[in-house]
mmCIF file of N, CA and C in Angstrom:
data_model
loop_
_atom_site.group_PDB
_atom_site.id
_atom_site.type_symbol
_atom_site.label_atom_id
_atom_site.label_comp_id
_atom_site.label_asym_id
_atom_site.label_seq_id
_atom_site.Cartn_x
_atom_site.Cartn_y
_atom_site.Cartn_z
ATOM 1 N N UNK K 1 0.832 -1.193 0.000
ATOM 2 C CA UNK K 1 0.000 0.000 0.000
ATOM 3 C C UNK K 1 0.873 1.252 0.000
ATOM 4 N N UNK K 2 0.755 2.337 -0.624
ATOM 5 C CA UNK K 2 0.759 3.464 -0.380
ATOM 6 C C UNK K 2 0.517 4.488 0.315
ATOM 7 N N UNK K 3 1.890 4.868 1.336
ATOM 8 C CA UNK K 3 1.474 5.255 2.219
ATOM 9 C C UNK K 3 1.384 7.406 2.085
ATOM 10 N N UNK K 4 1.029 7.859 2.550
ATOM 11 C CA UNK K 4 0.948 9.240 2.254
ATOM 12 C C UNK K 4 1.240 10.250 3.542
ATOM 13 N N UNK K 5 1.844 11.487 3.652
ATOM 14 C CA UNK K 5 2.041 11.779 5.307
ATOM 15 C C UNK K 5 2.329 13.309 4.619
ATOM 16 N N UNK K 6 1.673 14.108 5.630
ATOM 17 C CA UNK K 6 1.037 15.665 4.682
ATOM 18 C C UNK K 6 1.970 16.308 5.869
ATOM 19 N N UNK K 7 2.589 17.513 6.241
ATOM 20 C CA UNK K 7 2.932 18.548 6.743
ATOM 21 C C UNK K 7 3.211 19.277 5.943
ATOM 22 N N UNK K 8 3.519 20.363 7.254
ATOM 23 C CA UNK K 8 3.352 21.836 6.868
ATOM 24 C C UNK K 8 2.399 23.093 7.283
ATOM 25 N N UNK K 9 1.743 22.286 7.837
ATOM 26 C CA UNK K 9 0.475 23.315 7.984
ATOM 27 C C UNK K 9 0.830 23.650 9.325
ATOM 28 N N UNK K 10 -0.155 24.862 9.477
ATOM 29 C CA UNK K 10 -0.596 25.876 10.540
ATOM 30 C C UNK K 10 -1.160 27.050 10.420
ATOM 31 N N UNK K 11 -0.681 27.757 11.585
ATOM 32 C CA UNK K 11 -1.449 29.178 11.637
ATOM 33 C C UNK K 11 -0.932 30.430 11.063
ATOM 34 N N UNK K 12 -1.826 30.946 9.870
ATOM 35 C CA UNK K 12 -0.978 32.118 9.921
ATOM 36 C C UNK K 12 -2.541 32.917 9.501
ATOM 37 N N UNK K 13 -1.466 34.108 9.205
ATOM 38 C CA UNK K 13 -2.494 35.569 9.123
ATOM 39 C C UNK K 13 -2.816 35.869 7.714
ATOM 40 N N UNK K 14 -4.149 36.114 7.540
ATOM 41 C CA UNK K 14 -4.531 36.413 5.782
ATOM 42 C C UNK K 14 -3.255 36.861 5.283
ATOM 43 N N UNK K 15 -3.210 36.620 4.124
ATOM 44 C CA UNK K 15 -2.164 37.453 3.384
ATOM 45 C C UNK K 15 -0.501 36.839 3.242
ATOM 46 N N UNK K 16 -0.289 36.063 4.462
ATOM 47 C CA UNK K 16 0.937 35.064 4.414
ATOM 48 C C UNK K 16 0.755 33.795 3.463
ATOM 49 N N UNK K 17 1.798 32.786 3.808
ATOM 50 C CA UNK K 17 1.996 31.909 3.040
ATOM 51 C C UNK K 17 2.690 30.596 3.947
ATOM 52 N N UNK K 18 2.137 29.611 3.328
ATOM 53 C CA UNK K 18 2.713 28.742 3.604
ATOM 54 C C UNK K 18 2.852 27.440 2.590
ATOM 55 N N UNK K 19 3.455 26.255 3.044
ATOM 56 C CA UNK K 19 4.306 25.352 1.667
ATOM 57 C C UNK K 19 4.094 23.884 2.787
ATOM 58 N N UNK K 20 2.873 23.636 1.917
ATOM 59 C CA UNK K 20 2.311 22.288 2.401
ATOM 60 C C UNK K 20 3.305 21.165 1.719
ATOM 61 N N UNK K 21 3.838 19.673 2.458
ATOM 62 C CA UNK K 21 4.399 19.181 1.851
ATOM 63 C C UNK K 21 3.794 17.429 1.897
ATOM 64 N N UNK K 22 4.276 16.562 0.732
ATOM 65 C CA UNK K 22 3.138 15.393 1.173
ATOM 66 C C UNK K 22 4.117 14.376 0.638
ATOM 67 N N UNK K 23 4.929 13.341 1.564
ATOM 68 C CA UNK K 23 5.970 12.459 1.019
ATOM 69 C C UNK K 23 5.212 11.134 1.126
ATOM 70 N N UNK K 24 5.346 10.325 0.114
ATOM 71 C CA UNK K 24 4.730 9.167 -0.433
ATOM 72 C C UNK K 24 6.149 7.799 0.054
ATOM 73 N N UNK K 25 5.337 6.867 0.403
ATOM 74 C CA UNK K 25 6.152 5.520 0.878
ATOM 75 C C UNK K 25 6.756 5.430 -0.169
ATOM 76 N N UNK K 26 6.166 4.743 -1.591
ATOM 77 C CA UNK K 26 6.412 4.082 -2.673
ATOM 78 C C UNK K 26 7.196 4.496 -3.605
ATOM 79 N N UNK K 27 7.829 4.098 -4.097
ATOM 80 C CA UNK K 27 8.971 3.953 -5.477
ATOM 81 C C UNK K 27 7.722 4.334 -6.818
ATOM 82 N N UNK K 28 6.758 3.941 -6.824
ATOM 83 C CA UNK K 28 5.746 4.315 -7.983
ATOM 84 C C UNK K 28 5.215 5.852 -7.765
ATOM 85 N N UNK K 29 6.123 6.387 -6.645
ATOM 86 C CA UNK K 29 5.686 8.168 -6.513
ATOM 87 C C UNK K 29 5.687 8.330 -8.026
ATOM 88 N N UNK K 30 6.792 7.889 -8.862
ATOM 89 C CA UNK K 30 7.259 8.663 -10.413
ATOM 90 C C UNK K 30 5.949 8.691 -11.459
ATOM 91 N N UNK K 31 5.286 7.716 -10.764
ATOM 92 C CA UNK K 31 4.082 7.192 -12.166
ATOM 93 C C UNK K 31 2.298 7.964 -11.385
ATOM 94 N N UNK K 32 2.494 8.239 -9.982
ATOM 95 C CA UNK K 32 1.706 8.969 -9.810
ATOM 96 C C UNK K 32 1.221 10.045 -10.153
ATOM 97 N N UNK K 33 -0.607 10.252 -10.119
ATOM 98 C CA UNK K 33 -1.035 11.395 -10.583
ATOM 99 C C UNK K 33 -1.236 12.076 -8.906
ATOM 100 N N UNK K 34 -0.883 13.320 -8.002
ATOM 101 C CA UNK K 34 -0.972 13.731 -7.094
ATOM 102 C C UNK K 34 -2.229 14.969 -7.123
ATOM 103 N N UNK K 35 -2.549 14.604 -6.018
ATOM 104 C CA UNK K 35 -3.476 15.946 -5.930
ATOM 105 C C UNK K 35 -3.584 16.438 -4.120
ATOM 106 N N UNK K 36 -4.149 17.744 -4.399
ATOM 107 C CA UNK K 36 -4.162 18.168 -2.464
ATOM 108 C C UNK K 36 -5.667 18.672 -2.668
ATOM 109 N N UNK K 37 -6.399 18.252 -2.251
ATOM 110 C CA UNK K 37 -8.093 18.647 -1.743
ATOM 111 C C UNK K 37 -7.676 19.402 -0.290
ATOM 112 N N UNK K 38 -8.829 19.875 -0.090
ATOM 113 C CA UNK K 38 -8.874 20.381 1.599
ATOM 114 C C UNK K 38 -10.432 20.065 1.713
ATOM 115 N N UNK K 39 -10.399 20.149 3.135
ATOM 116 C CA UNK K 39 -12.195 20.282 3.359
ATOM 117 C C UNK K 39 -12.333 21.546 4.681
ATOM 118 N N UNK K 40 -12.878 21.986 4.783
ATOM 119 C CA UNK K 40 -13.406 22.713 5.635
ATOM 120 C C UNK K 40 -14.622 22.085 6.343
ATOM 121 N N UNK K 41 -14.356 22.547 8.053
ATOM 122 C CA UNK K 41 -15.404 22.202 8.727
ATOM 123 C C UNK K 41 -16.892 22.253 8.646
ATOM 124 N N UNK K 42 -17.447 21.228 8.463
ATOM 125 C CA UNK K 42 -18.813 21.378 8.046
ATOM 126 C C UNK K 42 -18.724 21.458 6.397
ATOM 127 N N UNK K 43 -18.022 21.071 5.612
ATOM 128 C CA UNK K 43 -18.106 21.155 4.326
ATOM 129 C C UNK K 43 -17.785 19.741 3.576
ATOM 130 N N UNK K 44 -17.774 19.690 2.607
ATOM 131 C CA UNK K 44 -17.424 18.219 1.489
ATOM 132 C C UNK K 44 -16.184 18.577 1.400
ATOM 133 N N UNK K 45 -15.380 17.725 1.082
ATOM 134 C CA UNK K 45 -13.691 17.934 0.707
ATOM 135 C C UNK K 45 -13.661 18.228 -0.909
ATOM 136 N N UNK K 46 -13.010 19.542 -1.111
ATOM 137 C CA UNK K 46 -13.196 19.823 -2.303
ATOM 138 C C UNK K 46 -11.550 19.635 -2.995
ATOM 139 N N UNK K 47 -11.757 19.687 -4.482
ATOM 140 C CA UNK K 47 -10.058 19.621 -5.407
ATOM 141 C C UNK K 47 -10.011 20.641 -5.055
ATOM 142 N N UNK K 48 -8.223 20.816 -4.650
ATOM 143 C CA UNK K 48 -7.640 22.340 -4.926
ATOM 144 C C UNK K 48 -6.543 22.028 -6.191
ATOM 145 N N UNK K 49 -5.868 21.172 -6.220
ATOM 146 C CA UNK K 49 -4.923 21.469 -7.413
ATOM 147 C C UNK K 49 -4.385 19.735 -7.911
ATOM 148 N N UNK K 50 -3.615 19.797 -8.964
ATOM 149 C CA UNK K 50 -3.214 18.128 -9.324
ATOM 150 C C UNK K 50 -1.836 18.403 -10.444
ATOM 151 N N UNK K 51 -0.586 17.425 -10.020
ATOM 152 C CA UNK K 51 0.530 18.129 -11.047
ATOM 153 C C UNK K 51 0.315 16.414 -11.520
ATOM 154 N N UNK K 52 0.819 16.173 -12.573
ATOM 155 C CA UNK K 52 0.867 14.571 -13.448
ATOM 156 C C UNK K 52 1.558 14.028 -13.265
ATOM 157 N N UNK K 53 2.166 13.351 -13.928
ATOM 158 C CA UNK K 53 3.403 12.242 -13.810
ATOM 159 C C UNK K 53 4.695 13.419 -14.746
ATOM 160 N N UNK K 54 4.234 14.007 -15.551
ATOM 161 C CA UNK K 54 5.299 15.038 -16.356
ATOM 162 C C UNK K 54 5.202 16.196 -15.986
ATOM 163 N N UNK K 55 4.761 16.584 -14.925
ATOM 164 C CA UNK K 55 4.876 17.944 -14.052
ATOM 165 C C UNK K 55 3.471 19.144 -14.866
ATOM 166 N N UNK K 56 3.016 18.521 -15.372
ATOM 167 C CA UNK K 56 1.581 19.503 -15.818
ATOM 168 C C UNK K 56 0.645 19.660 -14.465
ATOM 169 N N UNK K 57 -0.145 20.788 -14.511
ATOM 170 C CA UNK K 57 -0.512 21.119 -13.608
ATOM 171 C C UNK K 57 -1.993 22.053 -13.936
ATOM 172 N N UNK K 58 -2.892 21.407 -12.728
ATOM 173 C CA UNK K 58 -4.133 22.215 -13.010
ATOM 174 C C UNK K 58 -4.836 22.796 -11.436
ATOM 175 N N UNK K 59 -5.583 23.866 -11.424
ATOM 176 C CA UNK K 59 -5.871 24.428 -10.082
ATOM 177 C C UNK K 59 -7.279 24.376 -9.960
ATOM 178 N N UNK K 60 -8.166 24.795 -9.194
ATOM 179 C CA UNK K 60 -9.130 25.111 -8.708
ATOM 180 C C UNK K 60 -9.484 26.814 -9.132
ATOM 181 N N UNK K 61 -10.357 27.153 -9.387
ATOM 182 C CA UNK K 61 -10.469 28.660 -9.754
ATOM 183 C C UNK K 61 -10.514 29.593 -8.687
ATOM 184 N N UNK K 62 -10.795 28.974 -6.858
ATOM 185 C CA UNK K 62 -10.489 29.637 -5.638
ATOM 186 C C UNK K 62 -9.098 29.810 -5.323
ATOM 187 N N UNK K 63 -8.377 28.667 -6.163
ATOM 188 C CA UNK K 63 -6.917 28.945 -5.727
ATOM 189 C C UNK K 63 -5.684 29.816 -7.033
ATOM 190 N N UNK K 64 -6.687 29.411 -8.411
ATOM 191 C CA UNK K 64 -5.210 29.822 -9.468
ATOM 192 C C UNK K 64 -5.038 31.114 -9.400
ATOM 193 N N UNK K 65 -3.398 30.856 -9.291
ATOM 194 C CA UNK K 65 -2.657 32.635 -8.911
ATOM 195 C C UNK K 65 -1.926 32.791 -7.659
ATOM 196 N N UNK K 66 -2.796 31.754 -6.735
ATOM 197 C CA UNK K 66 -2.317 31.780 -5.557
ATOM 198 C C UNK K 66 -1.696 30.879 -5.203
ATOM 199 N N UNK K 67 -1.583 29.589 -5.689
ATOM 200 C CA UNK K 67 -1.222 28.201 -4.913
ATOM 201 C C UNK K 67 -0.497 27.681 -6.166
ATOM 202 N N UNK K 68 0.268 27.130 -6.018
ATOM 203 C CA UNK K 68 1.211 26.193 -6.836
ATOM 204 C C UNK K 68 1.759 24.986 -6.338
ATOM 205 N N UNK K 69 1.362 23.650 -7.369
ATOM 206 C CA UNK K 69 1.571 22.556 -6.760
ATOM 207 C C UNK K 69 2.951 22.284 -7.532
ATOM 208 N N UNK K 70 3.947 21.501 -7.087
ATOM 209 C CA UNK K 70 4.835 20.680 -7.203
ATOM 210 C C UNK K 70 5.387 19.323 -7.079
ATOM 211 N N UNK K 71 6.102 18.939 -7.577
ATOM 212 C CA UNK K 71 6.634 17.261 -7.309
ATOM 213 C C UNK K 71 8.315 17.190 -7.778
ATOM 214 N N UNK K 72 9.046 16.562 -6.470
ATOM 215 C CA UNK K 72 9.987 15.981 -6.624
ATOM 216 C C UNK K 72 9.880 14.784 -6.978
ATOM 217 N N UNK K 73 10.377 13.924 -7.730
ATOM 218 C CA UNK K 73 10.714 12.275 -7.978
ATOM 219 C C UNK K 73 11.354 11.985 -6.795
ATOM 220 N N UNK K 74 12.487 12.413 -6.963
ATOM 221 C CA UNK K 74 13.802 12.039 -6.385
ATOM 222 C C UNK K 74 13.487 12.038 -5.336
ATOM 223 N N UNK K 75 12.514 12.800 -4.331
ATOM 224 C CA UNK K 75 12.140 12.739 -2.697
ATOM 225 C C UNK K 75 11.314 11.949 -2.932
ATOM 226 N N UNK K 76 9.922 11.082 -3.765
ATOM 227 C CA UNK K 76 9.279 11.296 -3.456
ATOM 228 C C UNK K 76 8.164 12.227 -2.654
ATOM 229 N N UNK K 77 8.026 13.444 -2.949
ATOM 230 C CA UNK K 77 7.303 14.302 -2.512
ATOM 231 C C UNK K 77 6.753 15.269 -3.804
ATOM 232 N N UNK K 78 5.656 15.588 -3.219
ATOM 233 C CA UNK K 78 4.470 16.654 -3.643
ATOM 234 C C UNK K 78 4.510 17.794 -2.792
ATOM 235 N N UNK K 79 4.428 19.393 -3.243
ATOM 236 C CA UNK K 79 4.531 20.694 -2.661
ATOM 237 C C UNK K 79 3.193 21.133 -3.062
ATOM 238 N N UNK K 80 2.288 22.140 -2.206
ATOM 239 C CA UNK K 80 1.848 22.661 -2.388
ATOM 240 C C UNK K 80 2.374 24.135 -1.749
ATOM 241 N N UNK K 81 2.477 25.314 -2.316
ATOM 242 C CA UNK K 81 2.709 26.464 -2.325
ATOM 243 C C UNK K 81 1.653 27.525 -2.303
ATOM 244 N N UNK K 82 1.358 28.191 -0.914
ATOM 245 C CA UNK K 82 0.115 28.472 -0.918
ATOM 246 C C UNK K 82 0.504 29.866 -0.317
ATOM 247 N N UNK K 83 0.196 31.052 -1.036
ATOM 248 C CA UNK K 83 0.828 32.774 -0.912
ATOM 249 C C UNK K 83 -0.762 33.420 -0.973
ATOM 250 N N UNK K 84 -0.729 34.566 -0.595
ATOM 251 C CA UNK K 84 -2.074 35.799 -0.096
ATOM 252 C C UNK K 84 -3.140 34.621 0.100
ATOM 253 N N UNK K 85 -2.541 34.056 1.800
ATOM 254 C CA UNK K 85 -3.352 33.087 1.490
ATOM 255 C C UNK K 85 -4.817 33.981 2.347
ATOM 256 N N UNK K 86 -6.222 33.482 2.474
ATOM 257 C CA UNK K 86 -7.131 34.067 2.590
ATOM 258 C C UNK K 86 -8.092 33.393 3.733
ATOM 259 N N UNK K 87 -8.650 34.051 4.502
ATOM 260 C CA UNK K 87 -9.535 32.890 5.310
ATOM 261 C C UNK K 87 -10.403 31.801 5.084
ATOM 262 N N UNK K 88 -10.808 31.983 4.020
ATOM 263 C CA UNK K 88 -11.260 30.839 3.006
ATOM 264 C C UNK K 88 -10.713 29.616 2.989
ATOM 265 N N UNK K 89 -9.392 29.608 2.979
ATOM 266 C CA UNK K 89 -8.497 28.758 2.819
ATOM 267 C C UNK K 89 -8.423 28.101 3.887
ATOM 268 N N UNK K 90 -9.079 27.978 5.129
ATOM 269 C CA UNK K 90 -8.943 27.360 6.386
ATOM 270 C C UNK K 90 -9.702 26.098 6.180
ATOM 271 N N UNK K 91 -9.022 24.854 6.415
ATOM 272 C CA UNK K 91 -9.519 23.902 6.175
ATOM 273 C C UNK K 91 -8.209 22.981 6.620
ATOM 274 N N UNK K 92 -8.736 21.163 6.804
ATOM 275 C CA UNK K 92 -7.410 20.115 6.667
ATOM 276 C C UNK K 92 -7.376 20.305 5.048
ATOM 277 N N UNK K 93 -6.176 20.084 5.154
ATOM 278 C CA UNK K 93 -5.523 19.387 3.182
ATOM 279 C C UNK K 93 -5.543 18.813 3.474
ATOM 280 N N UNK K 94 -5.586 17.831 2.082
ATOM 281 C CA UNK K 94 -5.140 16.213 2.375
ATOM 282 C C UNK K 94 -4.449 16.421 0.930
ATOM 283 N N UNK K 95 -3.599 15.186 1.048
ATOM 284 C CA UNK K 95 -2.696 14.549 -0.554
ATOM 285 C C UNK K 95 -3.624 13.664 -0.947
ATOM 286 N N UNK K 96 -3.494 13.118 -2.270
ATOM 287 C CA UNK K 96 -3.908 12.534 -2.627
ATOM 288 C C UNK K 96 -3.297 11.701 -4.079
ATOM 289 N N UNK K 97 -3.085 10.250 -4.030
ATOM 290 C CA UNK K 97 -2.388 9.792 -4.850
ATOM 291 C C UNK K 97 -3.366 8.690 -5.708
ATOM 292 N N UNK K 98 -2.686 8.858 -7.054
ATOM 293 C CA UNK K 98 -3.580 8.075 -8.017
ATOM 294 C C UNK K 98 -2.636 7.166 -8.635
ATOM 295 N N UNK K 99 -2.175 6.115 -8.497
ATOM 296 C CA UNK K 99 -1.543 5.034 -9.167
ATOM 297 C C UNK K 99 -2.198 3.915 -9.617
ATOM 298 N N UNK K 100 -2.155 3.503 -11.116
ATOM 299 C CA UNK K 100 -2.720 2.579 -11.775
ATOM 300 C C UNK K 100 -4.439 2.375 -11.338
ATOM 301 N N UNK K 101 -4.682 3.616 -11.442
ATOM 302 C CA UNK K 101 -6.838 4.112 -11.222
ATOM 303 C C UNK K 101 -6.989 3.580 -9.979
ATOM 304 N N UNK K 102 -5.982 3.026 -8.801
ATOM 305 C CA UNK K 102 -5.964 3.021 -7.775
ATOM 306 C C UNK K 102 -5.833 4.320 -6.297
ATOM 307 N N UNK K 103 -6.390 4.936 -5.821
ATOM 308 C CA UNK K 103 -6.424 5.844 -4.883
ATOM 309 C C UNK K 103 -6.173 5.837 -3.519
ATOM 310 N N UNK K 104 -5.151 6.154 -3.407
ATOM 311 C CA UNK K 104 -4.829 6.810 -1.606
ATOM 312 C C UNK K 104 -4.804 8.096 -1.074
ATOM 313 N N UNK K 105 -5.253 8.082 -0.145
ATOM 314 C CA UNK K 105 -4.871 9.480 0.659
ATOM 315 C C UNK K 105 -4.466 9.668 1.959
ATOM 316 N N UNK K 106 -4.139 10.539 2.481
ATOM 317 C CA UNK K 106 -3.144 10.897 3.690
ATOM 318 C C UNK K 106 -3.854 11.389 4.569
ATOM 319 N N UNK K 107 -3.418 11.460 5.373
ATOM 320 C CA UNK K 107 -4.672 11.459 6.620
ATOM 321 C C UNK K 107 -4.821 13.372 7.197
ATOM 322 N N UNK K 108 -4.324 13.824 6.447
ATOM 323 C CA UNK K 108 -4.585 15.456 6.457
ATOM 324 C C UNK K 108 -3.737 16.236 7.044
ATOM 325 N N UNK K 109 -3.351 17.916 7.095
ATOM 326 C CA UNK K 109 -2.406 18.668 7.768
ATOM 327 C C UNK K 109 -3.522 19.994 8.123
ATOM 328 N N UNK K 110 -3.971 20.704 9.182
ATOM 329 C CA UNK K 110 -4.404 21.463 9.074
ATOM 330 C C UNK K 110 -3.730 22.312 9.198
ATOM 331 N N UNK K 111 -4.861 23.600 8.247
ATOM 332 C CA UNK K 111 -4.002 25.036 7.816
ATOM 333 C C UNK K 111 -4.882 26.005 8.200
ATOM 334 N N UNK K 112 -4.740 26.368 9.191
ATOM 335 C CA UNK K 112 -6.123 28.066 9.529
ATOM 336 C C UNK K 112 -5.355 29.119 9.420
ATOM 337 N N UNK K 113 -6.228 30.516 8.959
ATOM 338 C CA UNK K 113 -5.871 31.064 8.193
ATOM 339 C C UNK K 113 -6.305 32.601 9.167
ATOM 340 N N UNK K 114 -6.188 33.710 9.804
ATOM 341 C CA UNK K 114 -6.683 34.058 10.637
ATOM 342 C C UNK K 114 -7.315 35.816 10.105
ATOM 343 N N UNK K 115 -7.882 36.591 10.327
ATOM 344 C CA UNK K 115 -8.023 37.844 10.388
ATOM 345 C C UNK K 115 -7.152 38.804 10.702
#
């Protein structure tokens, strides 16, 4: 199995930034499709962003401009890059990995976001 483990998160003040990070057990990190959802309390867990196996990359329309996802091979790891960030944005992330139409995810990092 594929294991998934999210940090990075915490507290900061509208307008800061922070750089969510999500390192994967497996050697098949390279062939993974990654993604970071969040959910907010009392809400459904929604997509925020997804980079491919060749580093293409697509966002959420609450986040593009603001957030940028990434992937090392070589660590195994996935970045999310998250700047003017907004109270909106308060929610757990989670990672999320797609290998061979198979799905895992990580058990979340929370990120609040403050006034």
């Amino acid at each position: 199995q594929v294991q998934l483990v999210e940090s990075g998160g915490g507290l900061v003040q509208a307008g800061g930034s922070l750089r969510l990070s999500c390192a994967a057990s497996a050697s098949t990190f390279s062939i993974a499709i990654m993604s970071w959802y969040r959910q907010a309390p009392g809400k459904g867990r929604d997509w925020v962003a997804t980079v491919g196996r060749t580093g293409s990359t697509n966002y959420a329309d609450s986040v593009k401009g603001r957030f940028t996802i990434s992937r090392d091979n070589a660590k195994n790891t996935v970045y999310l890059q998250m700047d003017s960030l907004k109270v909106e944005d308060t929610a757990v992330y989670y990672c999320k990995a797609v290998v061979r139409d198979t799905l895992y995810w990580g058990r979340g990092t929370q990120v609040t976001i403050s006034s």
